[in-house]
Tab-separated table of C-alpha atoms in Angstrom:
chain	number	residue	atom	x	y	z
A	23	MET	CA	87.254	135.551	94.285
A	24	THR	CA	91.053	134.520	94.738
A	25	ALA	CA	91.348	130.502	94.488
A	26	LYS	CA	92.997	129.212	97.493
A	27	THR	CA	94.816	126.105	98.819
A	28	LEU	CA	93.431	123.859	100.936
A	29	PHE	CA	95.640	124.962	103.743
A	30	GLU	CA	94.992	128.353	102.643
A	31	LYS	CA	91.245	127.548	103.624
A	32	VAL	CA	92.300	126.365	107.326
A	33	TRP	CA	94.972	128.565	108.196
A	34	GLU	CA	92.758	131.661	107.363
A	35	ARG	CA	89.637	130.224	109.748
A	36	HIS	CA	92.019	130.330	112.365
A	37	GLU	CA	94.284	133.777	111.802
A	38	VAL	CA	93.482	135.751	115.516
A	39	VAL	CA	95.503	138.192	114.230
A	40	PRO	CA	97.616	138.274	111.107
A	41	GLU	CA	101.513	137.886	110.901
A	42	THR	CA	103.511	140.693	109.688
A	43	ALA	CA	107.090	141.631	108.983
A	44	ASP	CA	108.130	141.572	112.637
A	45	THR	CA	105.213	139.779	114.597
A	46	PRO	CA	104.371	136.061	113.824
A	47	ALA	CA	100.351	135.092	113.531
A	48	VAL	CA	98.297	134.316	116.427
A	49	LEU	CA	96.331	131.026	115.303
A	50	TYR	CA	93.421	129.708	117.465
A	51	ILE	CA	94.116	125.699	117.700
A	52	ASP	CA	90.957	123.725	118.110
A	53	LEU	CA	92.515	120.418	119.731
A	54	HIS	CA	95.657	120.161	122.214
A	55	LEU	CA	96.642	116.441	122.233
A	56	THR	CA	98.905	116.191	124.933
A	57	HIS	CA	101.138	112.915	126.435
A	58	GLU	CA	103.173	112.638	129.574
A	59	VAL	CA	106.436	113.557	127.497
A	60	THR	CA	106.724	116.752	126.834
A	61	SER	CA	103.828	118.549	129.363
A	62	PRO	CA	105.269	118.376	132.892
A	63	GLN	CA	107.572	121.599	132.244
A	64	ALA	CA	104.328	123.562	130.619
A	65	PHE	CA	102.767	122.225	133.732
A	66	SER	CA	105.118	123.473	135.722
A	67	VAL	CA	104.861	127.205	133.919
A	68	LEU	CA	101.014	127.140	134.819
A	69	ARG	CA	101.372	126.068	137.694
A	70	ALA	CA	104.365	129.118	138.932
A	71	ARG	CA	102.100	131.286	137.342
A	72	GLY	CA	98.759	130.428	138.695
A	73	LEU	CA	97.025	129.683	135.211
A	74	LYS	CA	94.721	127.525	134.152
A	75	VAL	CA	94.197	125.153	131.206
A	76	ARG	CA	91.857	127.644	129.466
A	77	ARG	CA	90.017	125.365	127.196
A	78	PRO	CA	89.970	121.675	128.873
A	79	ASP	CA	87.545	120.615	126.598
A	80	ARG	CA	89.695	121.010	123.660
A	81	THR	CA	92.603	119.221	125.266
A	82	LEU	CA	92.895	115.210	124.820
A	83	VAL	CA	95.827	113.559	127.202
A	84	THR	CA	96.777	110.180	127.286
A	85	MET	CA	99.797	108.241	128.153
A	86	ASP	CA	101.691	106.843	125.355
A	87	HIS	CA	105.500	107.466	124.885
A	88	SER	CA	107.106	105.758	128.122
A	89	THR	CA	104.106	103.585	128.883
A	90	PRO	CA	105.261	99.538	128.725
A	91	THR	CA	103.654	97.280	126.277
A	92	ASP	CA	104.281	94.268	129.159
A	93	THR	CA	100.681	92.996	129.750
A	94	ALA	CA	101.744	91.972	133.437
A	95	GLN	CA	103.103	95.771	134.065
A	96	ILE	CA	99.518	97.378	132.898
A	97	PHE	CA	96.771	94.868	134.234
A	98	GLY	CA	98.816	92.177	136.331
A	99	GLY	CA	99.908	94.305	139.313
A	100	VAL	CA	103.678	94.392	138.081
A	101	PRO	CA	105.807	97.567	138.515
A	102	ILE	CA	106.852	99.358	135.735
A	103	ALA	CA	110.374	98.634	135.370
A	104	LEU	CA	111.475	101.947	134.241
A	105	GLU	CA	111.570	104.088	137.096
A	106	SER	CA	111.858	107.369	134.702
A	107	ALA	CA	108.760	105.977	132.884
A	108	ALA	CA	106.802	105.461	135.824
A	109	LYS	CA	107.659	108.880	137.397
A	110	GLN	CA	106.559	110.337	133.944
A	111	ILE	CA	103.101	108.737	134.126
A	112	ARG	CA	102.570	109.572	137.761
A	113	GLN	CA	103.401	112.939	137.280
A	114	LEU	CA	100.333	113.497	134.553
A	115	GLU	CA	97.881	111.309	136.676
A	116	ARG	CA	98.751	114.342	138.916
A	117	ASN	CA	98.506	117.684	136.811
A	118	CYS	CA	95.459	115.848	135.166
A	119	ALA	CA	93.746	115.971	138.841
A	120	GLU	CA	95.306	119.020	139.253
A	121	PHE	CA	94.090	120.966	136.012
A	122	GLY	CA	91.158	119.593	135.826
A	123	LEU	CA	91.572	117.489	132.513
A	124	ASP	CA	89.996	114.212	132.014
A	125	LEU	CA	92.678	111.812	131.217
A	126	ILE	CA	92.936	108.352	128.776
A	127	GLY	CA	94.754	106.654	131.359
A	128	LEU	CA	96.959	103.766	131.621
A	129	LYS	CA	94.247	101.060	132.042
A	130	ASP	CA	91.647	103.064	130.026
A	131	ASP	CA	89.832	100.828	127.223
A	132	ARG	CA	90.404	103.923	124.921
A	133	ARG	CA	94.225	104.380	125.680
A	134	GLY	CA	96.356	104.243	122.846
A	135	ILE	CA	99.268	106.463	120.812
A	136	VAL	CA	98.052	109.531	120.866
A	137	HIS	CA	98.419	110.023	116.778
A	138	ILE	CA	96.071	107.074	116.659
A	139	ILE	CA	93.388	107.168	119.465
A	140	GLY	CA	92.896	111.053	118.166
A	141	PRO	CA	91.308	109.682	114.456
A	142	GLU	CA	89.651	106.544	116.429
A	143	LEU	CA	87.316	108.899	118.794
A	144	GLY	CA	86.584	111.211	116.176
A	145	ALA	CA	87.986	114.026	117.962
A	146	THR	CA	90.543	114.770	114.677
A	147	GLN	CA	88.393	116.343	111.894
A	148	PRO	CA	88.272	118.139	108.629
A	149	GLY	CA	89.644	121.712	109.011
A	150	LYS	CA	90.687	121.466	112.202
A	151	THR	CA	94.184	123.137	113.218
A	152	ILE	CA	95.808	120.104	116.096
A	153	VAL	CA	98.877	120.047	117.739
A	154	CYS	CA	100.810	117.974	120.212
A	155	GLY	CA	104.498	118.380	121.785
A	156	ASP	CA	105.523	115.245	119.148
A	157	SER	CA	106.975	115.524	115.930
A	158	HIS	CA	104.552	113.171	114.165
A	159	THR	CA	101.302	115.316	115.017
A	160	SER	CA	101.337	115.512	110.768
A	161	THR	CA	99.246	112.199	110.841
A	162	HIS	CA	96.417	113.880	111.711
A	163	GLY	CA	96.733	116.315	107.874
A	164	ALA	CA	94.880	113.606	106.463
A	165	PHE	CA	91.869	114.321	107.354
A	166	GLY	CA	92.308	117.781	106.075
A	167	ALA	CA	93.172	118.986	109.257
A	168	LEU	CA	96.251	121.866	109.836
A	169	ALA	CA	97.792	119.490	112.152
A	170	PHE	CA	101.836	120.240	113.098
A	171	GLY	CA	104.281	119.694	116.387
A	172	ILE	CA	105.430	121.948	118.697
A	173	GLY	CA	107.645	122.398	122.035
A	174	THR	CA	107.378	122.382	125.186
A	175	THR	CA	106.957	125.700	125.634
A	176	GLU	CA	104.621	126.275	122.996
A	177	VAL	CA	102.247	123.330	124.875
A	178	GLY	CA	102.243	125.977	127.750
A	179	TYR	CA	101.223	128.693	125.437
A	180	VAL	CA	98.805	126.694	123.818
A	181	LEU	CA	97.364	125.108	127.510
A	182	ALA	CA	97.148	128.707	129.040
A	183	THR	CA	95.744	130.406	126.021
A	184	GLN	CA	94.405	127.919	123.250
A	185	CYS	CA	96.758	130.103	120.536
A	186	LEU	CA	99.654	129.867	118.956
A	187	LEU	CA	102.038	131.970	117.760
A	188	GLN	CA	103.151	130.837	113.987
A	189	ARG	CA	104.527	132.168	110.687
A	190	LYS	CA	102.632	131.084	107.843
A	191	PRO	CA	104.177	128.683	105.796
A	192	LYS	CA	104.283	128.099	101.898
A	193	THR	CA	103.144	125.298	100.372
A	194	LEU	CA	104.004	122.109	98.434
A	195	ALA	CA	101.927	120.136	96.273
A	196	ILE	CA	103.271	116.089	95.813
A	197	GLU	CA	101.108	115.011	93.126
A	198	VAL	CA	101.438	111.108	93.093
A	199	ALA	CA	99.712	109.467	89.561
A	200	GLY	CA	98.612	105.665	88.800
A	201	ARG	CA	98.345	103.287	91.831
A	202	LEU	CA	100.550	101.613	94.534
A	203	ALA	CA	101.184	97.822	92.784
A	204	PRO	CA	100.511	94.707	94.890
A	205	GLY	CA	103.224	94.269	97.597
A	206	VAL	CA	103.678	98.001	97.955
A	207	ALA	CA	102.287	99.827	100.821
A	208	ALA	CA	102.122	103.591	101.829
A	209	LYS	CA	104.824	103.619	103.736
A	210	ASP	CA	106.862	102.761	100.455
A	211	LEU	CA	105.036	106.175	99.240
A	212	VAL	CA	106.490	108.235	101.942
A	213	LEU	CA	109.804	106.279	101.937
A	214	ALA	CA	109.964	107.264	98.210
A	215	ILE	CA	108.720	110.908	98.770
A	216	ILE	CA	111.698	111.724	101.331
A	217	GLY	CA	113.931	109.692	99.263
A	218	ARG	CA	113.107	111.994	96.214
A	219	ILE	CA	112.520	114.993	98.244
A	220	GLY	CA	115.309	115.088	100.669
A	221	VAL	CA	114.909	115.339	104.561
A	222	ASN	CA	115.256	118.956	104.001
A	223	GLY	CA	113.009	118.975	100.918
A	224	GLY	CA	110.058	120.162	102.857
A	225	THR	CA	111.140	122.232	105.215
A	226	GLY	CA	109.416	125.903	105.525
A	227	HIS	CA	105.878	124.340	103.711
A	228	VAL	CA	102.916	122.568	104.287
A	229	ILE	CA	102.439	119.725	102.018
A	230	GLU	CA	99.091	118.940	100.353
A	231	TYR	CA	99.515	115.190	98.771
A	232	ARG	CA	97.332	115.067	95.712
A	233	GLY	CA	96.341	112.867	92.839
A	234	PRO	CA	94.958	109.824	91.608
A	235	ALA	CA	97.046	107.528	94.184
A	236	ILE	CA	96.311	109.470	97.110
A	237	GLU	CA	92.482	109.544	96.614
A	238	ALA	CA	92.784	105.792	95.976
A	239	LEU	CA	94.201	105.447	99.791
A	240	SER	CA	92.126	104.743	102.976
A	241	MET	CA	92.647	106.613	105.977
A	242	ASP	CA	95.101	104.264	107.674
A	243	GLU	CA	97.156	104.436	104.955
A	244	ARG	CA	96.944	108.399	104.660
A	245	MET	CA	97.551	108.643	107.775
A	246	THR	CA	100.799	106.691	107.227
A	247	LEU	CA	101.788	109.213	104.533
A	248	CYS	CA	101.293	112.435	106.589
A	249	ASN	CA	102.685	111.066	109.538
A	250	MET	CA	106.285	111.234	108.518
A	251	SER	CA	105.810	114.710	106.287
A	252	ILE	CA	108.023	116.003	109.612
A	253	GLU	CA	110.819	113.507	108.236
A	254	GLY	CA	110.340	115.332	105.237
A	255	GLY	CA	111.550	118.271	106.602
A	256	ALA	CA	107.369	119.716	105.999
A	257	ARG	CA	105.905	121.471	108.871
A	258	ALA	CA	102.713	119.475	107.807
A	259	GLY	CA	101.223	117.012	105.648
A	260	MET	CA	97.356	117.779	104.363
A	261	VAL	CA	94.844	115.657	102.291
A	262	ALA	CA	91.565	116.823	101.127
A	263	PRO	CA	88.765	115.297	103.188
A	264	ASP	CA	86.278	113.009	101.069
A	265	GLU	CA	83.205	110.407	101.087
A	266	THR	CA	86.532	108.013	102.637
A	267	THR	CA	87.395	110.472	105.429
A	268	PHE	CA	83.647	111.250	106.040
A	269	ALA	CA	82.907	107.459	106.271
A	270	TYR	CA	85.817	106.688	108.474
A	271	LEU	CA	84.732	109.555	110.869
A	272	ASP	CA	81.036	109.082	110.430
A	273	GLY	CA	79.575	107.643	114.552
A	274	ARG	CA	82.614	107.973	116.229
A	275	PRO	CA	82.506	108.831	119.857
A	276	ARG	CA	83.264	112.553	119.352
A	277	ALA	CA	82.284	113.627	115.592
A	278	PRO	CA	79.437	115.887	115.509
A	279	GLN	CA	76.414	113.547	114.796
A	280	GLY	CA	72.878	113.954	113.525
A	281	GLU	CA	71.922	117.504	112.087
A	282	ALA	CA	75.307	118.440	113.292
A	283	TRP	CA	76.814	115.678	111.404
A	284	ASP	CA	75.255	117.310	108.180
A	285	ARG	CA	76.098	120.518	108.307
A	286	ALA	CA	79.888	119.484	109.078
A	287	VAL	CA	80.318	117.353	106.162
A	288	ALA	CA	78.415	120.355	103.529
A	289	ASP	CA	81.266	122.723	105.365
A	290	TRP	CA	84.233	119.923	104.879
A	291	ARG	CA	83.092	119.641	100.896
A	292	THR	CA	84.576	123.266	101.209
A	293	LEU	CA	87.805	121.937	101.885
A	294	ARG	CA	89.350	121.205	98.465
A	295	THR	CA	92.043	123.077	97.271
A	296	ASP	CA	90.405	125.392	94.353
A	297	ALA	CA	90.998	124.949	90.626
A	298	GLY	CA	93.748	127.375	89.585
A	299	ALA	CA	95.094	128.370	92.820
A	300	ALA	CA	99.140	128.206	92.771
A	301	PHE	CA	101.218	125.866	95.189
A	302	ASP	CA	104.988	127.614	95.790
A	303	ARG	CA	106.245	124.410	94.743
A	304	THR	CA	105.027	120.963	92.915
A	305	VAL	CA	106.644	117.380	92.930
A	306	GLN	CA	105.395	114.780	90.819
A	307	LEU	CA	105.772	111.086	91.254
A	308	ASP	CA	104.505	107.759	89.448
A	309	ALA	CA	103.000	105.630	92.346
A	310	GLY	CA	102.879	102.415	89.340
A	311	ALA	CA	106.977	103.104	89.673
A	312	ILE	CA	107.816	102.420	93.022
A	313	GLU	CA	109.361	99.636	94.428
A	314	PRO	CA	108.860	98.209	98.166
A	315	MET	CA	111.318	100.268	99.627
A	316	ILE	CA	114.270	100.519	103.131
A	317	THR	CA	116.276	102.711	104.747
A	318	TYR	CA	119.796	101.824	104.985
A	319	GLY	CA	121.102	104.778	106.949
A	320	THR	CA	120.679	107.214	110.070
A	321	ASN	CA	118.015	109.445	108.739
A	322	PRO	CA	114.541	108.872	106.698
A	323	GLY	CA	116.423	109.940	103.543
A	324	MET	CA	118.874	107.235	103.582
A	325	VAL	CA	116.638	105.189	101.564
A	326	ALA	CA	116.015	102.794	98.532
A	327	PRO	CA	114.693	100.315	97.050
A	328	ILE	CA	115.020	96.710	98.433
A	329	SER	CA	116.519	95.403	95.037
A	330	GLY	CA	118.924	98.044	95.016
A	331	ARG	CA	122.388	98.519	96.900
A	332	VAL	CA	123.790	101.168	98.959
A	333	PRO	CA	125.010	104.277	97.548
A	334	GLU	CA	128.296	105.422	97.062
A	335	ARG	CA	129.356	109.260	97.645
A	336	PRO	CA	133.074	109.712	97.782
A	337	GLY	CA	133.587	112.562	100.059
A	338	ASP	CA	130.660	112.406	101.900
A	339	ALA	CA	132.032	112.803	105.420
A	340	VAL	CA	128.774	112.619	107.223
A	341	PHE	CA	127.476	109.776	104.749
A	342	SER	CA	130.153	107.759	105.699
A	343	ARG	CA	130.052	108.163	109.366
A	344	ALA	CA	125.781	106.913	108.760
A	345	LEU	CA	127.333	103.756	107.246
A	346	ALA	CA	129.867	103.284	109.638
A	347	TYR	CA	127.504	103.276	112.214
A	348	MET	CA	125.337	100.593	110.252
A	349	GLY	CA	127.836	98.815	109.585
A	350	LEU	CA	127.330	98.556	105.418
A	351	GLU	CA	129.493	99.364	102.976
A	352	PRO	CA	129.195	101.302	99.557
A	353	GLY	CA	127.932	99.287	96.660
A	354	GLU	CA	126.618	96.529	99.095
A	355	PRO	CA	122.958	95.532	98.287
A	356	LEU	CA	120.042	95.710	100.482
A	357	ARG	CA	118.244	92.636	99.763
A	358	ASP	CA	119.835	89.278	102.108
A	359	LYS	CA	120.889	91.662	104.684
A	360	PRO	CA	120.502	89.664	107.515
A	361	VAL	CA	118.170	91.213	110.638
A	362	GLN	CA	118.098	90.409	113.902
A	363	VAL	CA	114.890	92.477	115.551
A	364	VAL	CA	111.871	93.034	113.830
A	365	PHE	CA	109.243	95.552	114.928
A	366	ILE	CA	105.631	96.397	113.990
A	367	GLY	CA	103.923	99.106	115.656
A	368	SER	CA	104.061	102.794	116.321
A	369	CYS	CA	102.035	105.687	115.191
A	370	THR	CA	103.458	105.270	111.776
A	371	ASN	CA	101.896	101.589	111.297
A	372	ALA	CA	99.776	99.904	114.212
A	373	ARG	CA	96.697	100.700	112.733
A	374	LEU	CA	94.465	97.162	112.396
A	375	SER	CA	94.938	97.733	108.270
A	376	ASP	CA	98.829	97.515	109.121
A	377	LEU	CA	98.432	94.780	111.239
A	378	GLU	CA	96.081	92.770	108.334
A	379	LEU	CA	99.013	93.219	106.287
A	380	ALA	CA	101.427	91.634	108.351
A	381	ALA	CA	99.282	89.091	109.616
A	382	ARG	CA	99.267	88.160	105.669
A	383	VAL	CA	102.510	87.435	105.146
A	384	LEU	CA	103.201	85.604	108.872
A	385	ARG	CA	99.837	83.335	108.472
A	386	GLY	CA	101.336	79.935	108.850
A	387	ARG	CA	104.951	80.932	108.898
A	388	LYS	CA	107.268	81.154	111.340
A	389	VAL	CA	110.039	83.825	112.798
A	390	ALA	CA	112.733	83.260	111.922
A	391	ALA	CA	115.445	80.796	114.176
A	392	GLY	CA	117.187	83.958	116.322
A	393	VAL	CA	115.032	86.706	115.148
A	394	ARG	CA	113.063	88.577	117.915
A	395	ALA	CA	110.113	89.731	116.646
A	396	LEU	CA	107.665	92.559	118.151
A	397	VAL	CA	103.618	93.456	117.099
A	398	VAL	CA	102.795	96.130	119.561
A	399	PRO	CA	99.018	97.652	118.421
A	400	GLY	CA	98.673	101.168	118.469
A	401	SER	CA	95.664	101.253	120.601
A	402	GLN	CA	93.801	98.906	122.752
A	403	GLN	CA	90.835	99.405	120.373
A	404	VAL	CA	93.208	97.994	117.826
A	405	LYS	CA	94.044	95.511	119.588
A	406	ARG	CA	90.668	94.412	120.330
A	407	GLU	CA	89.681	94.421	117.103
A	408	ALA	CA	92.773	92.545	115.628
A	409	GLU	CA	91.602	89.876	118.225
A	410	ALA	CA	88.673	89.411	117.293
A	411	LEU	CA	90.032	88.623	113.903
A	412	GLY	CA	92.360	86.037	115.367
A	413	LEU	CA	95.437	88.323	114.222
A	414	ASP	CA	97.110	87.885	117.647
A	415	ARG	CA	97.101	83.837	117.192
A	416	ILE	CA	98.364	84.122	113.859
A	417	PHE	CA	101.367	86.500	115.311
A	418	VAL	CA	101.978	84.117	118.627
A	419	ASP	CA	102.031	81.358	116.306
A	420	ALA	CA	103.985	82.468	114.107
A	421	GLY	CA	106.448	82.981	117.370
A	422	ALA	CA	106.222	87.142	117.851
A	423	GLU	CA	105.449	88.811	120.887
A	424	TRP	CA	102.057	90.106	121.145
A	425	ARG	CA	101.675	93.475	123.542
A	426	GLU	CA	99.693	96.066	124.842
A	427	SER	CA	99.339	99.435	122.934
A	428	GLY	CA	102.326	102.378	123.044
A	429	CYS	CA	105.099	103.719	121.212
A	430	SER	CA	106.942	100.547	122.271
A	431	MET	CA	110.490	99.840	119.874
A	432	CYS	CA	109.758	103.308	118.610
A	433	LEU	CA	111.966	104.895	120.647
A	434	GLY	CA	114.078	103.051	123.465
A	435	MET	CA	112.404	104.998	126.601
A	436	ASN	CA	109.511	102.411	127.728
A	437	GLY	CA	111.541	99.061	128.163
A	438	ASP	CA	111.116	98.132	124.347
A	439	THR	CA	114.848	98.516	122.768
A	440	VAL	CA	117.547	97.195	120.134
A	441	ASP	CA	120.690	96.012	121.584
A	442	ALA	CA	123.874	97.587	120.301
A	443	GLY	CA	124.768	96.259	116.754
A	444	LEU	CA	121.454	94.284	116.145
A	445	TYR	CA	119.872	95.252	113.114
A	446	CYS	CA	116.067	95.656	113.497
A	447	VAL	CA	113.471	96.477	110.265
A	448	SER	CA	110.736	99.074	111.716
A	449	THR	CA	107.932	100.220	110.505
A	450	SER	CA	108.478	103.134	112.662
A	451	ASN	CA	109.131	106.699	111.251
A	452	ARG	CA	112.784	107.188	112.655
A	453	ASN	CA	116.281	105.712	111.977
A	454	PHE	CA	118.365	108.244	113.790
A	455	GLU	CA	121.587	107.047	116.106
A	456	GLY	CA	120.138	105.338	118.989
A	457	ARG	CA	116.782	106.108	118.525
A	458	GLN	CA	115.580	102.212	119.269
A	459	GLY	CA	118.136	101.980	121.552
A	460	ALA	CA	121.811	102.810	122.409
A	461	GLY	CA	123.730	101.333	119.141
A	462	ALA	CA	121.109	99.948	117.423
A	463	ARG	CA	120.888	99.732	114.113
A	464	THR	CA	116.946	100.777	112.579
A	465	LEU	CA	115.914	100.272	108.899
A	466	LEU	CA	112.739	101.655	108.365
A	467	ALA	CA	110.175	99.559	106.216
A	468	SER	CA	106.412	99.132	105.564
A	469	PRO	CA	104.646	96.019	107.708
A	470	ALA	CA	104.490	93.531	105.087
A	471	THR	CA	108.461	94.100	104.295
A	472	ALA	CA	109.091	93.485	108.321
A	473	ALA	CA	106.911	90.242	108.173
A	474	ALA	CA	108.979	88.823	105.280
A	475	ALA	CA	112.426	89.771	107.148
A	476	ALA	CA	110.909	88.052	110.521
A	477	VAL	CA	110.255	85.291	108.015
A	478	ARG	CA	113.433	84.708	106.672
A	479	GLY	CA	115.281	86.755	109.387
A	480	ARG	CA	116.249	88.865	106.152
A	481	ILE	CA	115.702	91.910	104.295
A	482	THR	CA	113.325	90.350	101.963
A	483	ASP	CA	111.011	91.762	98.815
A	484	PRO	CA	107.436	91.295	100.535
A	485	ARG	CA	106.224	90.739	97.237
A	486	GLU	CA	107.289	87.108	97.503
A	487	PHE	CA	104.741	86.715	99.840
A	488	ILE	CA	102.052	89.281	98.427
A	489	HIS	CA	101.259	88.759	94.932
């Protein structure tokens, strides 16, 4: 029997029609995650063609990108401030009612960022194919699922057929030895990986993250890692399921129960790369050598250790433009750069363990004068759990804002934005020009680094607070 990678095993289980030189494969989709931003046009196509949603039971719908995080606008009767956001929310409600889909709506206690509630509910499971009209669908690969983002046209295809046309990607093994040091987080690891391979390093590939450092990560940390696979150009990122995965899923509402659970776990245990299976490429890193990282440019590959300096690249016009946008100079040290905004949230870093990490830094301390700190839980469940632990009081007492769940300041389309020219240390996943608001300057980092920056008002090594 030919040795196979984890990716190949999952792909072959879902290949309805194999690809040829002239045609892509037809791939069956187990779970379609849907939200308000990339679905309206897809529903319009179904409506125009008289089509129904083929598998409503395999479609999980929520709202997250455009939703306000201000409590008054959700539960207090205050109208949603942005009409464009309100319109998208109303349209999703109408579409779900018309096509018979169960919507996790604005006031639902299960609501949150789609890539956080999928795992929370147990809908994300090993071996599944999962798609969503959102780049960071790769998050779900942390469970050994093949998960990737799709475009609006493809959202329509999946709604109508539960299948998708896909060319089979190549495989890239990223093997990480050792263990992360105290004060160094999964976010630092993935930023270091992207810094190593570049933003195009994974193009045309599915990454499998492997090695002792990966096996030691929690599920929250694995989700952070896989979430940013797309930022390295990869189609998806995967981690083989193990006891950590099974413990996370056990008892969740949409996970198998009873004898079905036992059968599922027995099957999931087979979803590992076979000994001797060949990858198209392999990259190796030592986790122990990784420091807290922070970006300095306008893509996640423009990243360096906090102890480092902005690199010099004479003659690179694109690099020069990025530095001009960021207001930085080649050779400038990153540490102690003043910042004005801190955002702790997003589908990358808004789970309970992320908030606990930030709270370790902020406990008993104050946000620096002149700094706005926004803490946004990734779901209403995370919010409830954080409040039960008193984390909300730590944040509020420190001078940070504590919000309802949503994508928030990760992208400037819901009212949470960064003003032009201001520096924002953000736990999100993209630092593109204007991503957090027109002229906003985004510095991607871990929750600990973001919290440390909030306290000092400058880029700060979180190891000053976490030992």
